[in-house]
Coordinates of C-alpha atoms in Angstrom, one line a residue:
M1360 CA 1.9 -9.4 -24.1
S1361 CA 1.8 -12.4 -21.7
G1362 CA -1.6 -14.0 -21.0
W1363 CA -1.3 -13.1 -17.3
F1364 CA -0.4 -9.4 -17.7
L1365 CA -3.9 -7.9 -17.8
Y1366 CA -4.7 -9.9 -14.6
A1367 CA -1.6 -8.4 -13.0
V1368 CA -2.7 -4.9 -13.9
G1369 CA -6.2 -5.6 -12.5
A1370 CA -4.8 -7.0 -9.3
A1371 CA -2.4 -4.1 -8.9
L1372 CA -5.2 -1.6 -9.4
L1373 CA -7.5 -3.4 -7.0
Y1374 CA -4.9 -3.9 -4.3
G1375 CA -3.9 -0.2 -4.7
L1376 CA -7.5 0.8 -4.1
H1377 CA -7.7 -1.7 -1.2
Q1378 CA -5.0 0.3 0.6
I1379 CA -6.6 3.7 -0.2
F1380 CA -9.9 2.5 1.2
T1381 CA -8.2 1.0 4.3
K1382 CA -6.5 4.3 4.9
L1383 CA -9.9 6.1 4.6
A1384 CA -11.6 3.6 7.0
A1385 CA -8.8 3.3 9.6
D1386 CA -9.7 6.4 11.6
R1387 CA -13.4 5.6 11.4
I1388 CA -13.5 1.9 12.6
G1389 CA -11.6 -0.4 14.9
D1390 CA -8.8 -2.4 13.4
G1391 CA -10.4 -5.8 14.2
V1392 CA -13.9 -4.8 13.1
G1393 CA -12.6 -3.1 10.0
G1394 CA -10.4 -6.1 9.2
F1395 CA -13.3 -8.5 9.7
I1396 CA -15.6 -6.5 7.4
V1397 CA -12.9 -6.4 4.7
E1398 CA -12.3 -10.2 4.9
L1399 CA -16.1 -11.0 5.1
T1400 CA -16.8 -8.8 2.1
A1401 CA -13.9 -10.5 0.3
A1402 CA -15.2 -13.9 1.2
L1403 CA -18.7 -13.0 -0.1
T1404 CA -17.3 -11.6 -3.3
I1405 CA -15.4 -14.9 -3.9
L1406 CA -18.6 -16.8 -3.0
G1407 CA -20.4 -14.9 -5.7
Y1408 CA -17.7 -15.8 -8.2
L1409 CA -18.0 -19.5 -7.2
L1410 CA -21.8 -19.4 -7.6
F1411 CA -21.3 -17.7 -11.0
L1412 CA -18.9 -20.6 -12.1
R1413 CA -21.3 -23.2 -10.8
F1414 CA -24.4 -21.9 -12.4
S1415 CA -22.8 -20.9 -15.7
G1416 CA -21.4 -24.4 -16.2
K1417 CA -17.8 -23.2 -16.0
W1418 CA -17.0 -25.0 -12.8
N1419 CA -13.3 -25.9 -12.8
Q1420 CA -12.3 -25.8 -9.2
L1421 CA -9.8 -28.4 -8.0
V1422 CA -9.7 -29.1 -4.3
S1423 CA -6.9 -31.0 -2.5
S1424 CA -5.9 -31.2 1.1
A1425 CA -2.6 -29.5 0.3
G1426 CA -4.4 -26.7 -1.5
V1427 CA -6.8 -26.2 1.4
F1428 CA -3.8 -26.2 3.9
Y1429 CA -1.9 -23.5 1.9
S1430 CA -5.1 -21.5 1.4
V1431 CA -5.7 -21.5 5.1
L1432 CA -2.2 -20.2 5.7
T1433 CA -2.8 -17.6 3.0
G1434 CA -6.0 -16.5 4.7
I1435 CA -4.2 -16.1 8.1
C1436 CA -1.5 -14.0 6.4
V1437 CA -4.2 -11.8 4.7
G1438 CA -6.2 -11.4 7.8
V1439 CA -3.3 -10.5 10.1
G1440 CA -1.8 -8.3 7.3
T1441 CA -5.2 -6.4 7.0
I1442 CA -5.2 -5.8 10.7
L1443 CA -1.6 -4.6 10.6
F1444 CA -2.5 -2.1 7.8
F1445 CA -5.4 -0.8 9.8
V1446 CA -3.1 -0.3 12.9
L1447 CA -0.4 1.2 10.7
F1448 CA -2.8 3.8 9.4
Q1449 CA -4.3 4.4 12.8
K1450 CA -0.8 5.1 14.2
G1451 CA -0.3 7.8 11.5
G1452 CA 1.5 5.7 8.9
P1453 CA 1.3 7.4 5.5
L1454 CA -0.4 5.9 2.5
S1455 CA 2.7 6.7 0.5
A1456 CA 4.6 4.1 2.6
V1457 CA 2.5 1.2 1.3
P1458 CA 4.4 0.7 -2.0
A1459 CA 7.7 0.2 -0.1
I1460 CA 6.0 -2.1 2.4
L1461 CA 4.5 -4.2 -0.4
A1462 CA 7.9 -4.1 -2.2
G1463 CA 9.4 -5.7 0.9
G1464 CA 6.9 -8.4 0.5
G1465 CA 7.8 -8.6 -3.1
A1466 CA 11.4 -9.1 -2.1
L1467 CA 10.4 -12.0 0.1
M1468 CA 8.5 -13.5 -2.8
A1469 CA 11.4 -13.1 -5.1
V1470 CA 13.8 -14.8 -2.6
A1471 CA 11.4 -17.6 -2.1
G1472 CA 11.0 -18.0 -5.9
I1473 CA 14.8 -18.3 -6.3
L1474 CA 15.4 -20.6 -3.3
F1475 CA 12.3 -22.8 -3.3
F1476 CA 10.8 -22.7 -6.8
R1477 CA 14.0 -22.7 -8.8
E1478 CA 13.4 -19.4 -10.6
P1479 CA 16.5 -17.9 -12.1
A1480 CA 18.5 -15.5 -9.9
T1481 CA 19.1 -12.9 -12.6
L1482 CA 21.0 -9.7 -12.0
M1483 CA 17.8 -7.7 -12.4
R1484 CA 15.9 -9.9 -9.9
I1485 CA 18.7 -9.5 -7.3
L1486 CA 18.8 -5.8 -7.9
G1487 CA 15.0 -5.6 -7.4
I1488 CA 15.3 -7.5 -4.1
V1489 CA 18.1 -5.1 -2.9
L1490 CA 16.2 -2.0 -3.9
S1491 CA 13.0 -3.3 -2.3
V1492 CA 14.6 -3.9 1.0
T1493 CA 16.4 -0.6 0.8
G1494 CA 13.1 1.2 0.2
L1495 CA 11.6 -0.6 3.2
L1496 CA 14.5 0.4 5.4
L1497 CA 14.2 4.0 4.2
L1498 CA 10.8 4.2 5.8
R1499 CA 12.3 4.1 9.2
R1500 CA 13.5 7.8 8.8

């Protein structure tokens, strides 16, 4: 098993729960307020992690201007994406649509991996991209 696989499983479980809780919250809070609380709570969780690293003597956090720039862009994407999920659920979007939506994002990542990061364009990867986009398009029905 690859060294990263358990982290992938953990991330998948937590992001799955993230969408379940967003769906539960969506009809009970405004999209902007809900999104802000989600992101504030996430920031405080990460702050706790950084404090743990600092005070446990395990600090290994590189900082560069390019890293900050791309992290800011990531934050913008996460913030707007969170608001869009709140609105999607408030407009009656089903929780069952989320995997196809995320697969559409996965297709974007796979294309970027091939085009910009020189990852191999294997038949399985191309098939995954096509199926992901197909699944996203099927949501329109």
